[in-house]
Amino acid sequence: MAELHPKLQAIFEEVTRRNAGETEFHQAVTEVLMSLGPVVAKHPEYADNAVIRRLCEPERQIIFRVPWHDDSGTVQINRGFRVEFNSALGPFKGGLRFHPSVYLGIVKFLGFEQIFKNSLTGLPIGGGKGGSDFDPKGRSDAEVMRFCQSFMTELYRHIGEYTDVPAGDIGVGMREIGYMFGQYKRITNRYESGVFTGKGLTWGGSQVRTEATGYGTVFFVDEILRATGQSFDGKRVVVSGSGNVAIYAIEKVHALGGIVVACSDSGGYVVDDKGIDLDILKEIKEVHRGRIDDYVEARGGTSQFVADRSVWEVPCDIALPCATQNEVSGTDAGLLIESGCRIVAEGANMPCTPEAVKLFDQAGVTFAPGKAVNAGGVATSALEMQQNASRDSWTFDETEERLAEIMRRIHDRCLSTADEYGQPGNYVAGANIAGFIRVADAMLALGLV
């Protein structure tokens, strides 16, 4: 860590000591601190007033037991988390993730990233994250409902539209949000629709919320291309994952003239040189909750399924990692660089390892971090909160245009901030510094809280 400013080195050492074993959280903190040296040099008050140290320590960490009955009547026990990280800009805002890999370190990494992501949107929302090691995959609707109700029986006391507003993430979609919101309403006797985002359109949800993270990812890449006089026309794109973010990233790439030739899930990837057929993919993933290898049988032709291999071996111009953290290794980065990939933009949260990011930088590949690229999801969640507060509902086109404008502003803010701090074209530095300064200034204004 010799590259760190001395004041930041001390903070990093404190973070690793106080949060032992939480490797994903350490990685997220390191990535931000590596960008802040020029900021500390120009504005020593941020370090002198312990703003950065305070940012690395959550305001509140909640861990609780979640007991529930499965369909056979057996009692199951899971662990629930909510890390309310920073509320200097507004109520805590961030998703809930249900996946076996979830533990405190994952939730803290996601919550820390959320602070800067939410700040970049320019909207009045703080950063938080939560979830459980519960796996909804293979569970019946009744089992998912019982788990969600038990989870919310504890979490309800910690959230509210002016306190903490959860949303969905991996393993948490409209079904799970519905069960949790229903239990919240049942316990509190309040129809407080602003307490959750990602709701169904018939009960307080927003148009474009389902599509927002994927669409926003592509809007950001479109701005990268525009900045260099290019467009998506004819560009060959590879997307990892086949969940919500990946599906709607594919949809928007195709709408803008690109062609997505491959996508994946945990079992492998499909490659279709004619372009992924989105109707088939949606039928498999959204209707039947099936696996990606079902695509080839449904699609036929020259499409192929490749088991247990990296989707990044498929040549492309643009890579959109939209699955999960640390999915793009140094080896994967080498494959992308060798095949001529020129842009990598993170649709997921921290999907590229530090080694991969370093290799992209050395090879001159434009790399854009998730805290900027995938901010469209939380931005549209904030728009949903705005509609709930005013008892209003906007059209799809109106909401999509607002999302596109927010992503344009984030892109431009990243570039202008990188220029200001002597790192032109560096989206990582621009995103980290711009996100940090807005939160840090608010923390200074609010005093020692």
mmCIF file of C-alpha atoms in Angstrom, residues 154-352:
data_model
loop_
_atom_site.group_PDB
_atom_site.id
_atom_site.type_symbol
_atom_site.label_atom_id
_atom_site.label_comp_id
_atom_site.label_asym_id
_atom_site.label_seq_id
_atom_site.Cartn_x
_atom_site.Cartn_y
_atom_site.Cartn_z
ATOM 1 C CA GLU A 154 -37.112 -7.854 12.744
ATOM 2 C CA LEU A 155 -36.032 -5.416 10.033
ATOM 3 C CA TYR A 156 -39.245 -3.327 10.090
ATOM 4 C CA ARG A 157 -38.201 -1.513 13.286
ATOM 5 C CA HIS A 158 -35.030 -0.188 11.624
ATOM 6 C CA ILE A 159 -36.458 1.211 8.366
ATOM 7 C CA GLY A 160 -38.811 3.965 7.198
ATOM 8 C CA GLU A 161 -39.175 6.445 4.344
ATOM 9 C CA TYR A 162 -37.204 9.088 6.281
ATOM 10 C CA THR A 163 -34.779 6.615 7.883
ATOM 11 C CA ASP A 164 -33.762 3.719 5.640
ATOM 12 C CA VAL A 165 -35.316 2.658 2.326
ATOM 13 C CA PRO A 166 -34.366 -0.850 1.091
ATOM 14 C CA ALA A 167 -34.766 -2.158 -2.448
ATOM 15 C CA GLY A 168 -33.880 -5.350 -4.305
ATOM 16 C CA ASP A 169 -30.550 -6.874 -5.295
ATOM 17 C CA ILE A 170 -29.419 -10.408 -6.211
ATOM 18 C CA GLY A 171 -32.139 -12.850 -5.136
ATOM 19 C CA VAL A 172 -34.609 -10.089 -4.287
ATOM 20 C CA GLY A 173 -37.080 -9.096 -6.962
ATOM 21 C CA MET A 174 -40.641 -7.860 -7.057
ATOM 22 C CA ARG A 175 -41.935 -11.068 -5.448
ATOM 23 C CA GLU A 176 -39.694 -10.720 -2.410
ATOM 24 C CA ILE A 177 -40.274 -6.953 -2.143
ATOM 25 C CA GLY A 178 -44.016 -7.624 -2.176
ATOM 26 C CA TYR A 179 -43.869 -10.145 0.656
ATOM 27 C CA MET A 180 -41.643 -7.859 2.750
ATOM 28 C CA PHE A 181 -43.716 -4.748 2.138
ATOM 29 C CA GLY A 182 -46.893 -6.679 2.959
ATOM 30 C CA GLN A 183 -45.427 -7.758 6.292
ATOM 31 C CA TYR A 184 -44.226 -4.207 7.010
ATOM 32 C CA LYS A 185 -47.746 -2.891 6.361
ATOM 33 C CA ARG A 186 -49.248 -5.632 8.517
ATOM 34 C CA ILE A 187 -46.977 -4.886 11.488
ATOM 35 C CA THR A 188 -47.028 -1.081 11.344
ATOM 36 C CA ASN A 189 -50.623 -0.560 10.172
ATOM 37 C CA ARG A 190 -49.293 2.042 7.700
ATOM 38 C CA TYR A 191 -49.313 2.073 3.910
ATOM 39 C CA GLU A 192 -45.929 3.760 3.816
ATOM 40 C CA SER A 193 -45.131 3.050 0.173
ATOM 41 C CA GLY A 194 -41.923 5.097 0.291
ATOM 42 C CA VAL A 195 -40.308 2.608 2.692
ATOM 43 C CA PHE A 196 -39.428 0.216 -0.175
ATOM 44 C CA THR A 197 -38.526 0.722 -3.807
ATOM 45 C CA GLY A 198 -38.768 -1.821 -6.572
ATOM 46 C CA LYS A 199 -42.463 -2.303 -5.877
ATOM 47 C CA GLY A 200 -45.027 -3.538 -8.388
ATOM 48 C CA LEU A 201 -46.587 -0.926 -10.670
ATOM 49 C CA THR A 202 -50.050 -1.532 -9.215
ATOM 50 C CA TRP A 203 -48.959 -0.804 -5.638
ATOM 51 C CA GLY A 204 -46.618 2.167 -5.751
ATOM 52 C CA GLY A 205 -43.814 1.107 -8.061
ATOM 53 C CA SER A 206 -42.172 3.184 -10.764
ATOM 54 C CA GLN A 207 -41.999 2.675 -14.485
ATOM 55 C CA VAL A 208 -38.447 1.746 -15.632
ATOM 56 C CA ARG A 209 -37.385 0.523 -12.161
ATOM 57 C CA THR A 210 -37.073 -3.062 -13.431
ATOM 58 C CA GLU A 211 -35.011 -1.933 -16.407
ATOM 59 C CA ALA A 212 -33.103 0.869 -14.679
ATOM 60 C CA THR A 213 -29.752 -0.685 -13.750
ATOM 61 C CA GLY A 214 -29.301 -2.375 -17.122
ATOM 62 C CA TYR A 215 -30.520 0.632 -19.095
ATOM 63 C CA GLY A 216 -28.399 2.996 -17.004
ATOM 64 C CA THR A 217 -25.296 0.887 -17.603
ATOM 65 C CA VAL A 218 -25.763 1.175 -21.345
ATOM 66 C CA PHE A 219 -26.603 4.897 -21.186
ATOM 67 C CA PHE A 220 -23.260 5.432 -19.403
ATOM 68 C CA VAL A 221 -21.346 3.455 -22.049
ATOM 69 C CA ASP A 222 -23.154 5.401 -24.751
ATOM 70 C CA GLU A 223 -21.770 8.599 -23.196
ATOM 71 C CA ILE A 224 -18.259 7.092 -23.198
ATOM 72 C CA LEU A 225 -18.647 6.333 -26.901
ATOM 73 C CA ARG A 226 -20.062 9.792 -27.655
ATOM 74 C CA ALA A 227 -17.114 11.431 -25.883
ATOM 75 C CA THR A 228 -14.815 9.821 -28.464
ATOM 76 C CA GLY A 229 -17.074 10.382 -31.473
ATOM 77 C CA GLN A 230 -18.391 6.811 -31.603
ATOM 78 C CA SER A 231 -21.696 4.970 -31.151
ATOM 79 C CA PHE A 232 -22.972 1.460 -30.445
ATOM 80 C CA ASP A 233 -23.612 0.839 -34.150
ATOM 81 C CA GLY A 234 -22.063 -2.497 -35.102
ATOM 82 C CA LYS A 235 -20.267 -2.906 -31.781
ATOM 83 C CA ARG A 236 -19.894 -6.493 -30.576
ATOM 84 C CA VAL A 237 -20.825 -6.717 -26.872
ATOM 85 C CA VAL A 238 -20.479 -9.469 -24.260
ATOM 86 C CA VAL A 239 -22.572 -9.360 -21.080
ATOM 87 C CA SER A 240 -21.997 -11.586 -18.070
ATOM 88 C CA GLY A 241 -25.005 -12.803 -16.127
ATOM 89 C CA SER A 242 -28.555 -13.314 -17.321
ATOM 90 C CA GLY A 243 -30.507 -11.786 -14.478
ATOM 91 C CA ASN A 244 -32.340 -8.496 -14.339
ATOM 92 C CA VAL A 245 -29.343 -6.213 -14.955
ATOM 93 C CA ALA A 246 -27.963 -8.312 -17.820
ATOM 94 C CA ILE A 247 -31.319 -8.758 -19.567
ATOM 95 C CA TYR A 248 -32.087 -5.059 -19.714
ATOM 96 C CA ALA A 249 -28.530 -4.119 -20.610
ATOM 97 C CA ILE A 250 -28.890 -6.490 -23.587
ATOM 98 C CA GLU A 251 -32.227 -4.898 -24.484
ATOM 99 C CA LYS A 252 -30.821 -1.365 -24.526
ATOM 100 C CA VAL A 253 -27.613 -2.329 -26.391
ATOM 101 C CA HIS A 254 -29.741 -3.817 -29.164
ATOM 102 C CA ALA A 255 -31.969 -0.715 -29.206
ATOM 103 C CA LEU A 256 -28.895 1.490 -29.703
ATOM 104 C CA GLY A 257 -27.508 -0.582 -32.568
ATOM 105 C CA GLY A 258 -25.023 -2.882 -30.828
ATOM 106 C CA ILE A 259 -25.142 -6.677 -30.869
ATOM 107 C CA VAL A 260 -24.814 -8.756 -27.703
ATOM 108 C CA VAL A 261 -23.284 -12.075 -28.750
ATOM 109 C CA ALA A 262 -22.940 -13.833 -25.378
ATOM 110 C CA CYS A 263 -24.325 -13.942 -21.837
ATOM 111 C CA SER A 264 -23.948 -16.360 -18.947
ATOM 112 C CA ASP A 265 -25.015 -17.794 -15.628
ATOM 113 C CA SER A 266 -23.188 -19.817 -12.982
ATOM 114 C CA GLY A 267 -23.245 -22.941 -15.214
ATOM 115 C CA GLY A 268 -21.536 -21.454 -18.258
ATOM 116 C CA TYR A 269 -22.364 -19.181 -21.174
ATOM 117 C CA VAL A 270 -24.237 -19.109 -24.458
ATOM 118 C CA VAL A 271 -22.819 -17.530 -27.582
ATOM 119 C CA ASP A 272 -25.071 -16.469 -30.454
ATOM 120 C CA ASP A 273 -23.316 -14.562 -33.239
ATOM 121 C CA LYS A 274 -26.663 -13.403 -34.638
ATOM 122 C CA GLY A 275 -27.346 -11.645 -31.353
ATOM 123 C CA ILE A 276 -28.982 -12.945 -28.178
ATOM 124 C CA ASP A 277 -32.726 -13.404 -28.741
ATOM 125 C CA LEU A 278 -34.127 -11.375 -25.872
ATOM 126 C CA ASP A 279 -37.642 -12.820 -26.015
ATOM 127 C CA ILE A 280 -36.272 -16.334 -25.531
ATOM 128 C CA LEU A 281 -33.923 -15.230 -22.751
ATOM 129 C CA LYS A 282 -36.726 -13.443 -20.884
ATOM 130 C CA GLU A 283 -39.005 -16.481 -21.227
ATOM 131 C CA ILE A 284 -36.335 -18.752 -19.737
ATOM 132 C CA LYS A 285 -35.170 -16.459 -16.943
ATOM 133 C CA GLU A 286 -38.174 -14.333 -15.998
ATOM 134 C CA VAL A 287 -41.049 -16.754 -16.604
ATOM 135 C CA HIS A 288 -39.582 -20.201 -15.939
ATOM 136 C CA ARG A 289 -36.616 -19.227 -13.705
ATOM 137 C CA GLY A 290 -34.588 -21.625 -15.839
ATOM 138 C CA ARG A 291 -30.899 -22.041 -16.683
ATOM 139 C CA ILE A 292 -28.965 -20.437 -19.514
ATOM 140 C CA ASP A 293 -28.322 -23.794 -21.241
ATOM 141 C CA ASP A 294 -32.066 -23.939 -22.024
ATOM 142 C CA TYR A 295 -31.465 -21.088 -24.476
ATOM 143 C CA VAL A 296 -29.769 -23.256 -27.096
ATOM 144 C CA GLU A 297 -32.646 -25.740 -27.278
ATOM 145 C CA ALA A 298 -35.154 -22.907 -27.630
ATOM 146 C CA ARG A 299 -33.087 -20.852 -30.070
ATOM 147 C CA GLY A 300 -31.486 -23.547 -32.228
ATOM 148 C CA GLY A 301 -29.417 -22.489 -35.206
ATOM 149 C CA THR A 302 -25.764 -21.782 -34.548
ATOM 150 C CA SER A 303 -26.128 -20.784 -30.880
ATOM 151 C CA GLN A 304 -23.913 -22.782 -28.519
ATOM 152 C CA PHE A 305 -23.721 -23.431 -24.790
ATOM 153 C CA VAL A 306 -20.251 -23.683 -23.229
ATOM 154 C CA ALA A 307 -20.229 -25.183 -19.740
ATOM 155 C CA ASP A 308 -17.990 -24.104 -16.859
ATOM 156 C CA ARG A 309 -15.978 -21.614 -18.908
ATOM 157 C CA SER A 310 -15.534 -17.848 -18.746
ATOM 158 C CA VAL A 311 -17.759 -15.763 -21.004
ATOM 159 C CA TRP A 312 -14.820 -13.352 -21.342
ATOM 160 C CA GLU A 313 -13.130 -15.688 -23.811
ATOM 161 C CA VAL A 314 -15.697 -14.549 -26.400
ATOM 162 C CA PRO A 315 -14.159 -11.725 -28.526
ATOM 163 C CA CYS A 316 -15.897 -8.359 -28.174
ATOM 164 C CA ASP A 317 -15.526 -4.590 -28.481
ATOM 165 C CA ILE A 318 -17.335 -3.835 -25.213
ATOM 166 C CA ALA A 319 -17.582 -5.958 -22.057
ATOM 167 C CA LEU A 320 -20.352 -5.442 -19.497
ATOM 168 C CA PRO A 321 -19.828 -7.534 -16.324
ATOM 169 C CA CYS A 322 -23.334 -7.704 -14.859
ATOM 170 C CA ALA A 323 -23.207 -10.749 -12.565
ATOM 171 C CA THR A 324 -21.394 -10.453 -9.226
ATOM 172 C CA GLN A 325 -18.283 -9.188 -7.432
ATOM 173 C CA ASN A 326 -14.788 -10.282 -8.513
ATOM 174 C CA GLU A 327 -16.012 -12.281 -11.521
ATOM 175 C CA VAL A 328 -13.411 -10.774 -13.883
ATOM 176 C CA SER A 329 -9.962 -12.052 -12.917
ATOM 177 C CA GLY A 330 -6.581 -11.013 -14.253
ATOM 178 C CA THR A 331 -6.719 -13.984 -16.603
ATOM 179 C CA ASP A 332 -10.132 -12.866 -17.871
ATOM 180 C CA ALA A 333 -8.821 -9.344 -18.352
ATOM 181 C CA GLY A 334 -5.983 -10.750 -20.439
ATOM 182 C CA LEU A 335 -8.464 -12.563 -22.662
ATOM 183 C CA LEU A 336 -10.475 -9.386 -23.196
ATOM 184 C CA ILE A 337 -7.402 -7.305 -23.963
ATOM 185 C CA GLU A 338 -6.078 -9.905 -26.393
ATOM 186 C CA SER A 339 -9.394 -10.037 -28.261
ATOM 187 C CA GLY A 340 -9.406 -6.255 -28.776
ATOM 188 C CA CYS A 341 -11.955 -5.161 -26.193
ATOM 189 C CA ARG A 342 -11.788 -1.360 -25.785
ATOM 190 C CA ILE A 343 -14.386 -0.602 -23.090
ATOM 191 C CA VAL A 344 -15.196 -2.431 -19.844
ATOM 192 C CA ALA A 345 -18.070 -1.010 -17.797
ATOM 193 C CA GLU A 346 -19.254 -2.585 -14.539
ATOM 194 C CA GLY A 347 -22.987 -3.280 -14.508
ATOM 195 C CA ALA A 348 -22.535 -5.267 -11.274
ATOM 196 C CA ASN A 349 -20.913 -4.120 -8.034
ATOM 197 C CA MET A 350 -17.097 -4.485 -8.156
ATOM 198 C CA PRO A 351 -17.061 -7.386 -10.657
ATOM 199 C CA CYS A 352 -13.453 -6.699 -11.683
#
